Amino acid sequence: MSVRAISSPNIALVKYWGNRHTALRLPAADSLSITLSTPTVTLTVDHADSLKIRSYTMGEERPVTGKHLERFAAHIAHAKTYLATLGIPDAVPSSLSIDIDSHIPPSVGLASSAAVFSCLAQAIRQLIAPSIALTDAQTSVIARLGSGSACRSVMGGFVAMEAGNGDAIDAAFARQIADAEHWMLYDFVIIPTHEEKKVGSTEGHAEAQSSPLFAERVTAIHTRRQQECINAIMHKDFEKLRAVSEEDMWDMHRVMQSQSHPLNYLSDETHRIVRELEALRTAQHMPVLYTMDAGPTVHAICTEEAVPLVQEFAEAQQECTLFLAHAGSGSRPA
Ligand code: DP6
C-alpha cells in the first residue's frame, strides 16, 4: 500500500556547512533553521522491484538519472543500515517507487533537497509504521542521511540540528526549539535567477575543511552562536536574531569563498538586493533580516509588523520570482 507525505524547505539562521563524516552527513557543527510553510513537495512512495523515481517540478517532468538516482539509492541503503541498528533491517525494501511532485524551483539556493529528503524520511516512517513507531528525532536521522539540512525540516517552527559527537550513524539529529506559533516570522524569498548552480552543496561541504577560516567558524558556533540564536528565539529578540544570523551567514560565505576551490554562490543581484534592503531598514527602522544559502536567493525574514513594507520592497524587485512563506509545520502525512 502506498503512502503520501508532504514537506517544505527550511531557512537556516545558523548555517550547516561542512561535515566531520562525509558519507553519513555528520555535520562539523550545530545549525538552526526556521521550517517554512511553502513551497511544498509531495511524495507518494510504495514498494517496488527496482528503484523507480518519477519527478515533476512545477508540473514539468525532470528525469532522475545518474548521480541524482545514485543519491536516492545511497539514501535508502543508509536508511536500512540505520534501521538495522533499531532491530528492523528489512522494514524497508531495497527498492521503492517514489513519485515526487515539487513546487520548488531547483538549485537556486532554496533547499529543495531538504524538502525532498525530509519528505522521504516521513514517507519511510509511514511505510514502516506496522514494524516500529519512529520518533521525530529518529525520522530526522533518516532525513539527514539524504541531505544534512533535511534533518531540520522533519519538525516545524524553529529547529536545531545537534551535531553530537563521534561517528555513530544517529549521532546528529534535529530538536525543536519552539513551534511556529511561538513567534510567527515571515520569509520573503526573492529569487533573482533560475540559472542552476554549478557546484552543489554536497561537493561544497566536502571541501569546507580546506578553508583557513573553517576551524574558527566551528568554534564560534560551538561556543557562542548557536546558543545566542536559541536565546534570541526564546526571548523573541529580533535585533539579536538579526545580528547573530547575519554574522553567521557572512561567515559561511567567507568560508565557501576561501575553500581550495572557491565557491561564490552570491550574484551581483544578491548584493544589490541586500544593499537596498539595508538602506530601507535603516531608514524605516524595520525589523527585517536577510540571509542567503548556497545560491543567489535572498531570504528577507521579518516580524508581522514589517510585512507590508518588506512585501512592497520584494514586489518591486524586477525579474525576480517571489515566494511568501512563514514559519510552518515540517514533514507530515499528506
Ligand atoms: C548552505 O543540506 O543542502 O543551505 O547534505 O549535501 O544536501 P547536503 O547539503 P545541504 O547543505 C545546506 C547548506 C546550506 C546551509 C543550511 O541549510 O544550513
XYZ file of C-alpha atoms and ligand atoms in Angstrom:
352
model
C 0.000 0.000 0.000
C 1.426 3.380 -0.971
C 1.975 6.260 1.472
C 1.943 10.007 0.857
C 3.887 12.708 2.687
C 4.339 16.446 2.316
C 7.196 18.728 3.363
C 8.855 22.072 2.694
C 12.315 23.658 2.859
C 13.805 25.401 5.856
C 15.914 28.521 6.038
C 18.980 28.367 8.250
C 19.879 31.146 10.708
C 22.979 29.304 11.897
C 24.212 27.577 8.760
C 25.238 23.960 8.306
C 28.456 23.884 6.298
C 30.998 21.058 6.402
C 30.871 17.525 7.738
C 33.001 15.505 10.111
C 31.843 12.345 8.274
C 31.044 12.940 4.628
C 29.159 9.757 3.670
C 26.942 9.832 6.768
C 26.465 13.606 6.610
C 27.515 14.027 10.231
C 27.931 17.807 10.498
C 31.007 19.559 11.871
C 28.820 21.956 13.886
C 25.293 22.591 15.140
C 22.871 24.578 12.974
C 19.425 26.120 13.370
C 16.604 26.982 10.994
C 13.013 28.012 10.517
C 10.887 25.408 8.748
C 8.899 27.161 6.020
C 5.213 26.797 5.220
C 5.784 26.872 1.474
C 6.725 25.931 -1.265
C 5.895 22.266 -0.755
C 6.864 18.910 -2.133
C 4.623 15.845 -2.004
C 5.902 12.270 -2.275
C 3.994 9.083 -2.997
C 6.087 6.062 -2.026
C 5.476 2.347 -2.496
C 7.357 -0.951 -2.558
C 8.817 -1.833 -5.991
C 11.030 -4.437 -7.700
C 13.642 -1.830 -8.570
C 14.209 1.803 -7.649
C 11.829 3.913 -9.723
C 11.670 7.681 -9.374
C 9.366 9.984 -11.264
C 9.886 13.639 -10.521
C 7.778 16.613 -11.526
C 8.830 20.163 -10.713
C 6.178 22.811 -11.209
C 4.306 20.258 -13.353
C 7.250 19.535 -15.654
C 8.906 16.097 -15.636
C 12.596 16.137 -14.681
C 14.203 12.749 -15.249
C 16.123 11.499 -12.201
C 19.234 9.788 -13.564
C 22.978 9.449 -12.919
C 24.223 10.910 -9.640
C 20.712 12.041 -8.656
C 19.410 8.478 -8.878
C 22.507 7.200 -7.048
C 21.831 9.671 -4.250
C 18.380 8.162 -3.654
C 19.799 4.617 -3.807
C 22.515 5.575 -1.296
C 19.913 7.193 0.940
C 17.746 4.091 1.022
C 20.830 1.931 1.745
C 21.864 4.245 4.626
C 18.301 4.285 5.972
C 18.333 0.478 6.017
C 21.677 0.486 7.857
C 20.207 2.848 10.451
C 17.004 0.800 10.796
C 19.191 -2.289 11.358
C 20.552 -0.554 14.471
C 16.922 -0.321 15.643
C 16.458 -4.061 15.029
C 14.410 -3.793 11.807
C 16.850 -4.209 8.888
C 14.159 -5.413 6.480
C 11.349 -2.985 7.280
C 12.173 -1.002 4.140
C 12.553 -2.992 0.913
C 15.768 -2.395 -1.097
C 13.684 -0.774 -3.776
C 10.955 1.775 -3.716
C 8.911 3.623 -6.237
C 8.977 7.334 -5.450
C 6.758 9.911 -7.150
C 7.900 13.470 -6.460
C 5.615 16.435 -7.032
C 7.663 19.553 -6.259
C 6.708 23.215 -6.320
C 10.268 24.319 -5.558
C 12.452 25.766 -8.323
C 15.589 23.576 -8.337
C 19.144 24.719 -7.499
C 18.554 28.355 -6.666
C 19.540 28.219 -3.018
C 16.076 27.231 -1.891
C 16.705 23.881 -0.304
C 14.724 21.512 -2.498
C 16.831 18.575 -1.277
C 15.877 19.425 2.316
C 12.194 19.254 1.419
C 12.533 16.074 -0.653
C 14.597 14.052 1.855
C 12.597 15.178 4.895
C 9.524 14.117 2.930
C 11.084 10.763 2.017
C 12.038 10.181 5.669
C 8.435 10.887 6.675
C 7.175 8.502 3.960
C 9.570 5.791 5.194
C 8.280 6.387 8.713
C 4.730 5.781 7.476
C 5.798 2.750 5.427
C 7.403 1.030 8.437
C 4.746 2.074 10.967
C 3.494 -1.566 11.224
C 7.005 -2.604 12.438
C 8.013 0.398 14.556
C 6.732 3.840 15.555
C 9.675 6.143 14.851
C 10.078 9.315 16.900
C 10.607 12.702 15.230
C 14.301 12.575 16.211
C 14.710 9.114 14.633
C 12.929 10.309 11.481
C 15.298 13.286 11.385
C 18.283 10.893 11.350
C 16.855 9.218 8.220
C 16.305 12.630 6.602
C 19.883 13.699 7.445
C 21.288 10.650 5.654
C 19.799 12.004 2.404
C 20.571 15.701 2.900
C 22.039 17.266 6.032
C 19.675 20.211 6.198
C 16.664 17.907 5.576
C 17.106 16.785 9.179
C 15.607 20.099 10.322
C 12.522 20.032 8.047
C 11.184 16.962 9.870
C 9.942 19.302 12.606
C 8.075 22.583 12.439
C 8.922 26.063 13.680
C 12.447 26.670 14.970
C 14.630 23.588 14.721
C 18.233 22.870 15.707
C 20.409 20.169 14.218
C 22.573 18.957 17.071
C 25.919 17.811 15.714
C 26.664 15.434 18.619
C 29.970 13.580 18.850
C 31.540 10.523 17.276
C 30.746 8.630 14.094
C 27.629 6.685 15.103
C 25.015 6.897 12.337
C 22.495 8.507 14.723
C 24.959 10.895 16.438
C 23.372 14.012 14.880
C 19.640 14.709 14.870
C 17.076 17.501 14.995
C 15.484 19.058 18.062
C 12.588 21.504 18.014
C 13.450 24.719 19.873
C 9.966 26.250 19.580
C 6.952 25.701 17.352
C 5.815 28.115 14.652
C 3.142 29.694 16.881
C 5.782 30.721 19.422
C 6.920 33.535 17.082
C 5.334 33.979 13.686
C 8.114 35.126 11.383
C 7.654 35.694 7.645
C 10.144 34.918 4.880
C 10.015 36.787 1.572
C 12.029 34.529 -0.707
C 13.435 36.677 -3.520
C 14.891 34.569 -6.357
C 16.932 36.668 -8.787
C 17.789 33.906 -11.267
C 16.694 30.457 -12.311
C 20.109 29.565 -13.635
C 21.137 26.330 -11.941
C 24.255 26.468 -9.793
C 27.328 24.596 -10.986
C 28.578 23.153 -7.701
C 26.020 21.628 -5.351
C 26.169 21.724 -1.550
C 27.319 18.102 -1.299
C 30.545 18.830 -3.215
C 30.937 22.153 -1.372
C 30.631 20.591 2.109
C 33.374 18.114 1.224
C 35.921 20.926 0.847
C 34.829 23.103 3.777
C 37.814 21.942 5.873
C 40.184 23.354 3.235
C 39.224 26.912 4.202
C 41.644 28.510 6.695
C 38.554 30.075 8.323
C 36.693 26.815 8.909
C 38.052 25.791 12.338
C 37.313 29.238 13.753
C 33.768 29.068 12.359
C 33.101 25.723 14.057
C 34.431 27.066 17.368
C 32.292 30.232 17.145
C 29.125 28.200 16.578
C 30.012 25.741 19.312
C 30.964 28.256 21.974
C 28.542 31.073 21.244
C 26.460 31.483 18.075
C 24.103 28.518 18.315
C 23.185 29.419 21.904
C 22.824 33.136 21.069
C 20.425 32.198 18.301
C 18.389 29.926 20.590
C 18.236 32.685 23.241
C 17.103 35.266 20.672
C 14.299 32.947 19.543
C 13.184 32.072 23.073
C 13.067 35.789 24.024
C 11.684 36.862 20.612
C 14.535 39.350 20.421
C 14.579 40.240 16.716
C 17.620 42.521 16.855
C 19.713 39.763 18.485
C 18.444 37.249 15.927
C 19.350 39.628 13.100
C 22.855 40.214 14.468
C 23.774 36.573 15.054
C 22.196 35.196 11.858
C 23.773 37.801 9.559
C 27.145 37.317 11.263
C 26.888 33.568 10.734
C 25.700 33.868 7.129
C 28.576 36.154 6.057
C 30.977 33.896 7.924
C 29.717 30.832 5.977
C 30.112 32.653 2.645
C 33.663 33.694 3.599
C 34.452 30.042 4.312
C 32.929 28.995 0.969
C 34.912 31.660 -0.882
C 38.207 30.614 0.741
C 37.913 26.856 0.089
C 40.547 25.233 -2.151
C 38.018 25.505 -4.995
C 36.396 28.820 -4.037
C 32.611 28.887 -4.166
C 30.852 32.159 -4.731
C 27.142 31.480 -4.690
C 26.130 35.140 -4.439
C 25.489 37.231 -7.548
C 25.623 40.976 -8.226
C 21.850 40.928 -7.939
C 22.112 39.350 -4.481
C 24.412 42.144 -3.328
C 22.193 44.845 -4.843
C 19.055 43.478 -3.132
C 20.900 43.234 0.193
C 22.254 46.814 -0.076
C 18.809 48.215 -0.850
C 17.196 46.221 1.934
C 19.804 47.512 4.409
C 19.146 51.106 3.325
C 15.402 50.636 3.685
C 15.558 49.059 7.126
C 17.833 51.819 8.407
C 15.521 54.499 7.031
C 12.321 52.842 8.265
C 13.642 51.144 11.455
C 12.230 47.954 10.053
C 12.644 44.563 11.845
C 13.920 42.586 8.856
C 16.982 40.358 8.472
C 18.408 38.820 5.334
C 20.141 35.551 4.706
C 21.423 33.537 1.736
C 22.199 29.819 1.447
C 24.163 28.137 -1.352
C 22.644 30.280 -4.079
C 21.811 33.867 -5.069
C 18.351 33.789 -3.439
C 17.755 36.391 -0.736
C 15.524 35.494 2.198
C 14.119 38.642 3.807
C 12.800 37.499 7.184
C 10.636 39.767 9.292
C 8.058 40.023 12.035
C 4.380 40.652 11.303
C 4.649 44.440 11.777
C 7.207 44.709 8.946
C 5.270 42.564 6.432
C 3.660 45.409 4.423
C 6.952 47.280 3.892
C 9.017 44.180 3.125
C 6.296 42.983 0.757
C 6.389 46.300 -1.097
C 10.179 46.006 -1.334
C 10.074 42.382 -2.527
C 7.381 43.035 -5.137
C 9.431 45.916 -6.551
C 12.318 43.540 -7.446
C 12.200 43.340 -11.239
C 12.548 39.919 -12.857
C 12.713 38.090 -9.537
C 10.476 35.194 -8.601
C 8.893 35.752 -5.218
C 7.524 33.420 -2.556
C 5.973 34.488 0.693
C 6.417 31.843 3.358
C 6.083 31.843 7.110
C 7.188 29.524 9.888
C 5.495 26.220 9.110
C 4.902 22.705 10.308
C 7.519 20.322 8.879
C 7.090 16.949 7.191
C 3.829 15.117 7.781
C 1.407 12.654 6.153
C -0.297 14.141 3.083
C 24.083 26.468 2.783
O 21.780 20.121 3.333
O 21.932 21.151 1.046
O 21.888 25.586 2.845
O 23.617 17.332 2.754
O 24.733 17.851 0.617
O 22.236 18.035 0.816
P 23.577 18.147 1.507
O 23.749 19.660 1.894
P 22.622 20.680 2.279
O 23.509 21.873 2.842
C 22.849 23.037 3.204
C 23.767 24.139 3.291
C 23.137 25.495 3.457
C 23.034 25.887 4.929
C 21.922 25.240 5.712
O 20.828 24.968 5.183
O 22.120 25.079 6.916
